[in-house]
Coordinates of C-alpha atoms (C1' of nucleotides) in Angstrom, one line a residue:
Chain A
M18 CA -5.7 1.6 7.2
P19 CA -4.1 4.0 9.6
E20 CA -0.9 2.8 11.4
L21 CA 1.5 5.1 13.6
P22 CA 2.3 7.3 10.9
E23 CA -0.8 8.0 9.3
V24 CA -2.2 8.7 12.8
E25 CA 0.6 10.7 13.9
T26 CA 0.2 12.9 10.4
I27 CA -3.5 13.4 10.9
V28 CA -3.1 14.4 14.9
N29 CA -0.2 17.0 13.8
D30 CA -2.6 18.6 11.4
L31 CA -5.7 18.7 13.5
K32 CA -3.3 20.2 16.4
K33 CA -3.0 23.0 14.0
V34 CA -6.7 24.1 13.7
L35 CA -8.8 22.4 16.4
P36 CA -7.7 23.7 19.6
G37 CA -9.6 26.7 20.9
L38 CA -12.8 26.0 18.9
K39 CA -16.0 24.6 20.2
I40 CA -18.3 21.6 19.3
R41 CA -21.8 23.3 18.1
D42 CA -23.4 20.1 16.8
V43 CA -22.9 16.5 16.0
W44 CA -24.3 14.5 13.0
S45 CA -24.2 10.6 12.3
D46 CA -25.5 7.9 10.4
L47 CA -23.8 5.4 12.3
K48 CA -26.1 3.2 14.9
K49 CA -23.1 2.4 17.0
L50 CA -22.2 5.9 18.4
P51 CA -22.6 6.4 22.1
K52 CA -26.2 7.5 22.5
N53 CA -25.5 10.7 24.4
I54 CA -22.4 11.8 22.6
K55 CA -24.2 14.8 21.4
K56 CA -25.6 15.6 24.8
D57 CA -22.0 15.2 26.0
V58 CA -20.2 17.2 23.8
V59 CA -22.0 19.9 22.3
G60 CA -21.0 23.4 23.8
K61 CA -17.7 22.0 25.0
K62 CA -14.3 23.5 23.8
I63 CA -11.4 21.6 22.2
L64 CA -8.3 21.9 24.4
K65 CA -5.7 19.5 22.7
L66 CA -5.0 16.5 20.9
E67 CA -2.8 13.3 21.6
R68 CA -1.9 10.2 19.8
R69 CA -1.7 7.0 21.6
G70 CA -0.4 4.1 19.7
K71 CA -2.9 4.3 16.8
N72 CA -5.9 5.9 19.0
I73 CA -6.7 9.8 19.0
L74 CA -7.3 11.6 22.0
I75 CA -9.3 14.9 21.9
Y76 CA -9.4 16.3 25.2
L77 CA -12.7 18.4 25.5
S78 CA -13.3 21.0 28.5
G79 CA -15.7 19.6 31.0
N80 CA -13.2 16.9 31.8
L81 CA -14.2 14.7 29.0
T82 CA -12.3 13.2 26.0
L83 CA -13.1 12.4 22.8
L84 CA -11.6 8.8 21.6
V85 CA -11.0 7.9 17.9
H86 CA -9.8 4.6 16.6
Q87 CA -9.7 4.8 13.0
K88 CA -9.2 0.9 12.5
M89 CA -9.1 0.0 8.8
T90 CA -10.4 2.8 6.6
G91 CA -11.2 5.6 9.0
H92 CA -9.6 8.9 8.8
L93 CA -10.6 12.2 10.2
L94 CA -10.8 15.3 8.1
Y95 CA -11.0 18.9 8.8
G96 CA -13.2 21.1 6.1
E97 CA -16.6 22.4 5.3
Y98 CA -19.0 19.8 3.8
Q99 CA -22.7 20.1 3.0
K100 CA -25.4 17.7 1.6
P101 CA -25.9 18.9 -1.9
N102 CA -29.9 17.9 -2.1
L103 CA -32.4 15.8 -0.5
K104 CA -32.3 12.8 -2.7
N105 CA -28.4 12.7 -2.5
Q106 CA -27.5 12.4 1.3
K107 CA -23.7 12.0 0.5
W108 CA -21.8 15.1 2.2
I109 CA -19.5 17.0 -0.1
A110 CA -16.9 19.3 0.5
V111 CA -18.0 23.1 -0.2
E112 CA -14.6 24.5 -1.2
P113 CA -13.0 22.8 -4.3
G114 CA -9.7 20.9 -3.9
P115 CA -8.8 17.6 -2.3
L116 CA -11.6 17.3 0.3
Q117 CA -13.8 16.8 -2.9
D118 CA -12.3 13.4 -3.0
P119 CA -15.0 11.0 -4.0
E120 CA -14.0 9.1 -0.9
N121 CA -16.1 11.6 0.9
R122 CA -19.0 9.7 0.1
F123 CA -18.1 7.8 3.3
I124 CA -18.2 10.7 5.8
H125 CA -20.5 9.0 8.8
V126 CA -19.8 11.3 11.7
L127 CA -19.6 15.2 11.6
F128 CA -18.7 17.6 14.4
F129 CA -19.8 21.1 13.5
L130 CA -17.3 23.4 15.0
S131 CA -17.7 27.4 16.1
N132 CA -15.6 28.3 12.9
S133 CA -18.4 27.1 10.6
K134 CA -15.7 24.1 9.7
Q135 CA -16.0 20.7 10.5
L136 CA -14.3 17.6 11.9
A137 CA -15.5 14.7 9.5
L138 CA -15.0 10.8 10.3
C139 CA -14.7 8.9 6.7
D140 CA -14.9 5.6 7.1
M141 CA -15.6 3.3 4.0
R142 CA -15.9 0.2 6.3
K143 CA -17.5 1.6 9.3
F144 CA -15.1 -0.2 11.8
A145 CA -13.8 2.9 13.6
K146 CA -14.7 3.4 17.0
V147 CA -15.7 6.8 18.5
A148 CA -16.1 7.1 22.2
V149 CA -16.6 9.9 24.9
L150 CA -14.7 9.2 28.2
E151 CA -14.1 10.9 31.3
T152 CA -10.6 12.2 31.1
E153 CA -9.5 10.5 34.2
K154 CA -10.7 7.2 33.1
I155 CA -7.9 7.2 30.3
P156 CA -5.3 5.2 32.1
E157 CA -8.1 2.7 32.8
E158 CA -8.9 3.0 29.1
F159 CA -5.5 2.4 27.9
K160 CA -4.1 0.0 30.5
K161 CA -3.8 -2.9 28.4
L162 CA -2.0 -0.8 25.3
G163 CA 1.9 -1.5 25.0
I164 CA 4.6 1.5 25.1
D165 CA 4.4 3.5 22.0
A166 CA 6.6 2.4 19.2
L167 CA 8.1 6.2 19.1
D168 CA 8.2 6.4 23.1
K169 CA 11.8 7.3 24.0
N170 CA 11.8 4.8 26.9
L171 CA 11.7 2.0 24.4
T172 CA 15.2 1.4 24.9
F173 CA 16.6 -2.0 23.0
N174 CA 16.7 -3.5 26.7
K175 CA 13.0 -2.8 27.1
F176 CA 12.4 -4.0 23.7
K177 CA 14.1 -7.2 24.2
E178 CA 12.4 -7.6 27.4
I179 CA 9.0 -7.4 25.6
I180 CA 9.8 -9.3 22.7
A181 CA 12.4 -12.0 23.3
K182 CA 10.1 -14.7 25.3
K183 CA 7.2 -14.7 22.8
A184 CA 6.6 -17.8 21.0
G185 CA 4.7 -16.1 18.2
K186 CA 6.0 -15.1 14.7
I187 CA 7.9 -11.9 14.9
K188 CA 5.7 -10.1 12.5
I189 CA 2.6 -10.9 14.7
V190 CA 4.4 -10.1 17.9
L191 CA 5.4 -6.4 16.3
M192 CA 1.7 -5.9 15.3
D193 CA 0.7 -6.9 18.9
Q194 CA -0.8 -3.4 20.3
S195 CA -0.4 -4.9 23.9
L196 CA 3.2 -5.2 23.6
I197 CA 4.1 -2.2 21.3
S198 CA 1.6 -0.2 20.1
G199 CA 1.4 1.6 16.8
I200 CA 3.0 -0.9 14.3
G201 CA 0.4 -2.8 11.8
N202 CA 0.4 -4.5 8.6
I203 CA 2.7 -2.4 6.5
Y204 CA 4.9 -1.1 8.5
S205 CA 5.8 -4.7 10.4
D206 CA 6.6 -5.6 6.6
E207 CA 8.8 -2.5 6.3
I208 CA 10.5 -3.0 9.5
L209 CA 11.5 -6.6 8.7
W210 CA 12.7 -6.3 5.4
L211 CA 15.2 -3.4 6.7
A212 CA 16.2 -5.8 9.3
G213 CA 16.5 -8.7 7.2
T214 CA 14.3 -11.1 9.2
H215 CA 11.8 -13.5 7.8
P216 CA 8.2 -12.4 9.2
L217 CA 7.6 -16.3 10.1
K218 CA 10.5 -16.4 12.5
P219 CA 9.4 -16.9 16.2
A220 CA 10.3 -14.2 18.2
N221 CA 12.0 -16.5 21.1
K222 CA 14.3 -17.8 18.4
L223 CA 15.7 -14.2 17.5
G224 CA 19.4 -13.9 18.1
E225 CA 20.4 -10.7 20.1
R226 CA 21.8 -9.3 16.6
E227 CA 18.7 -9.9 15.1
L228 CA 16.7 -8.4 17.9
K229 CA 19.2 -5.3 17.9
K230 CA 18.5 -4.7 13.8
I231 CA 14.7 -5.1 14.3
Y232 CA 14.9 -2.7 17.4
S233 CA 16.8 -0.1 15.3
S234 CA 14.8 -0.4 12.4
I235 CA 11.7 0.7 14.0
K236 CA 12.3 4.2 14.5
P237 CA 13.8 5.0 11.2
V238 CA 10.8 3.4 9.3
L239 CA 8.3 5.0 11.3
I240 CA 9.9 8.2 11.1
K241 CA 10.7 8.2 7.2
A242 CA 6.9 7.5 7.0
I243 CA 5.7 10.2 9.0
K244 CA 7.9 12.6 7.0
A245 CA 6.4 11.5 3.8
R246 CA 3.0 11.9 5.4
G247 CA 2.1 8.2 5.8
S248 CA 1.2 5.6 3.2
S249 CA -2.2 6.1 1.1
Y250 CA -2.7 2.4 -0.1
I251 CA -6.4 2.5 -0.5
D252 CA -8.1 5.4 1.0
Y253 CA -6.2 7.1 3.4
R254 CA -6.0 10.9 3.2
D255 CA -4.5 13.5 5.7
A256 CA -6.8 15.8 7.9
F257 CA -6.9 18.0 4.7
G258 CA -7.8 15.4 2.4
R259 CA -4.2 15.0 0.7
K260 CA -2.6 11.5 0.2
G261 CA 0.5 10.5 1.8
Y262 CA 3.3 9.3 -0.2
Y263 CA 5.3 6.6 1.6
Q264 CA 3.5 4.1 -0.4
E265 CA 6.0 5.2 -3.2
M266 CA 8.8 4.3 -1.2
H267 CA 7.8 0.8 0.5
Y268 CA 10.4 -1.9 0.2
A269 CA 8.3 -4.9 0.8
Y270 CA 4.6 -4.0 1.7
Q271 CA 2.5 -4.7 -1.7
Q272 CA 5.9 -5.1 -3.6
T273 CA 5.0 -8.5 -4.5
G274 CA 6.9 -9.9 -7.7
K275 CA 9.2 -6.6 -7.7
K276 CA 13.1 -6.9 -7.4
C277 CA 14.5 -6.3 -3.8
K278 CA 15.4 -3.1 -3.2
K279 CA 18.7 -4.5 -1.5
G280 CA 19.8 -5.5 -4.9
D281 CA 20.4 -9.0 -3.6
G282 CA 18.4 -10.6 -6.7
G283 CA 15.4 -11.5 -4.5
I284 CA 12.0 -11.1 -5.8
I285 CA 9.5 -9.8 -3.2
K286 CA 7.2 -12.7 -2.0
K287 CA 3.7 -12.6 -0.7
I288 CA 2.6 -15.2 1.8
K289 CA -0.3 -15.2 4.4
I290 CA 0.5 -14.9 8.4
G291 CA -2.5 -14.9 10.7
G292 CA -4.8 -14.1 8.2
R293 CA -2.8 -11.2 7.1
S294 CA -0.5 -10.8 3.8
A295 CA 2.8 -10.5 4.4
H296 CA 5.7 -9.5 2.1
F297 CA 9.4 -10.3 2.3
C298 CA 12.5 -10.9 0.2
P299 CA 13.6 -14.7 0.3
V300 CA 17.0 -13.9 -0.2
H301 CA 18.0 -11.2 2.6
Q302 CA 15.1 -12.3 5.1
N303 CA 15.9 -16.2 6.2
L304 CA 14.2 -18.2 8.3
Chain Y
dT12 C1' -21.1 -13.9 -10.8
dG13 C1' -18.7 -15.0 -6.8
dC14 C1' -15.3 -15.0 -3.9
dA15 C1' -11.0 -13.5 -2.1
dG16 C1' -8.7 -9.6 -0.5
dT17 C1' -8.1 -5.0 1.9
dG18 C1' -4.7 -0.5 6.8
dT19 C1' -7.4 -3.3 13.0
dT20 C1' -9.2 -5.3 16.9
dG21 C1' -11.7 -8.0 19.8
dC22 C1' -14.3 -11.8 21.1
dT23 C1' -14.5 -16.8 21.0
dT24 C1' -12.3 -21.1 21.0
dC25 C1' -8.8 -24.5 22.1
Chain I
dC30 C1' -2.7 -17.9 29.8
dG31 C1' -1.2 -17.8 25.0
dA32 C1' -2.4 -18.4 20.4
dA33 C1' -5.4 -18.8 16.4
dG34 C1' -9.6 -17.7 13.7
dC35 C1' -13.1 -15.3 12.3
dA36 C1' -16.4 -11.5 12.7
dA37 C1' -17.3 -6.4 12.4
dC38 C1' -18.4 -3.9 7.2
dA39 C1' -18.0 -2.2 2.2
dC40 C1' -16.1 -2.0 -1.7
dT41 C1' -12.7 -3.5 -5.6
dG42 C1' -10.9 -6.8 -9.0
dC43 C1' -9.9 -11.0 -10.8

DNA sequence: TGCAGTGTTGCTTC
DNA sequence: CGAAGCAACACTGC
C-alpha cells in the first residue's frame, strides 16, 4: 500500500504523539516477528521518528531503532484498543470514531505505551516487516536504498545520472527502490501521466526533454499527495484511522476507461508491466 | 466456485 | 551483473 506520501503522512502524525513515551509491553500474533523484540524494546523510550523511502524508523533509548516497512497493506495506527471478549480475539478501538473502522480486525502487532495508548500495526496481508536494530547499524541496513525522491540533493543531473543508462522500462525503473526510493505503483503512474511519458519506454531511450519532464513531475505529484494525506485505494489509513483523499485526484491510477484529464480525448488504458498494473493515456503518453 | 487482481520486496533463475 | 518471474498472505469481486 503505502508509498512515500502515505508513509510521510503516518510518520508526521506519529511524530506529534510518540516522542517521549515509553514502550510498556508488546503483543503480536505474527510468528515472523524477531524473537527477542519484547525483551529489546520494553522499557525503552521513543526518541524520534524518521522516514526513509517507504521505511519508518522509530529511534529508541538504549541505541536501538525499530524499523517498520508497511509493504502492501500495513499501516501504523495510534489509539487505544481492547479485545472485546474471549471468543472474539479481534482488537477493537475503545473510543468511537475512525479507529473503529472494520479494518481494525487486521491488527497484528501492538506496542503498549506509557500513556495507556497503543501503537498498532494493522496489516491484512501480513507482508509488513518489523525489526529491531542497533542504531549504529542503520547505514548498513540502508546501504542499498536509493536517494529519497524528496531529497534536496536529487538534482536533475543526479536524476539523469541514476536513470538515463537503465535499459528497463521507465515505470519499473522509477519504482526501483535501489535507485530512487519512495515511488511505487500509484505514483509512478501519476508521475508518468503528468510528464507525458509512456510507461513502457526504456529509460535509456528517453531524451533530455523527456527526462526533464519526468524529473520535474516527481516532487509536485508527491507533495500534492502528501497535502491530500495520501491515497486510500483499499485499506490505507493514517495514524489516526482516517482515509487520505488523493485517490480522488488521481490522473491515471485506477482510472481505466475514464477520459484523460488533459482533455486530449484519450481514454485511460490499463496494461500489465512486470506483473503490475500500469495506467496511462494512449494519446499524450507516447512510446 | 474459482481465479485474477491488490499499495512491496526479495529471492531465484536465466 | 541486470532483468524477469514469482512467492510471501488474505481478501474481494467478477
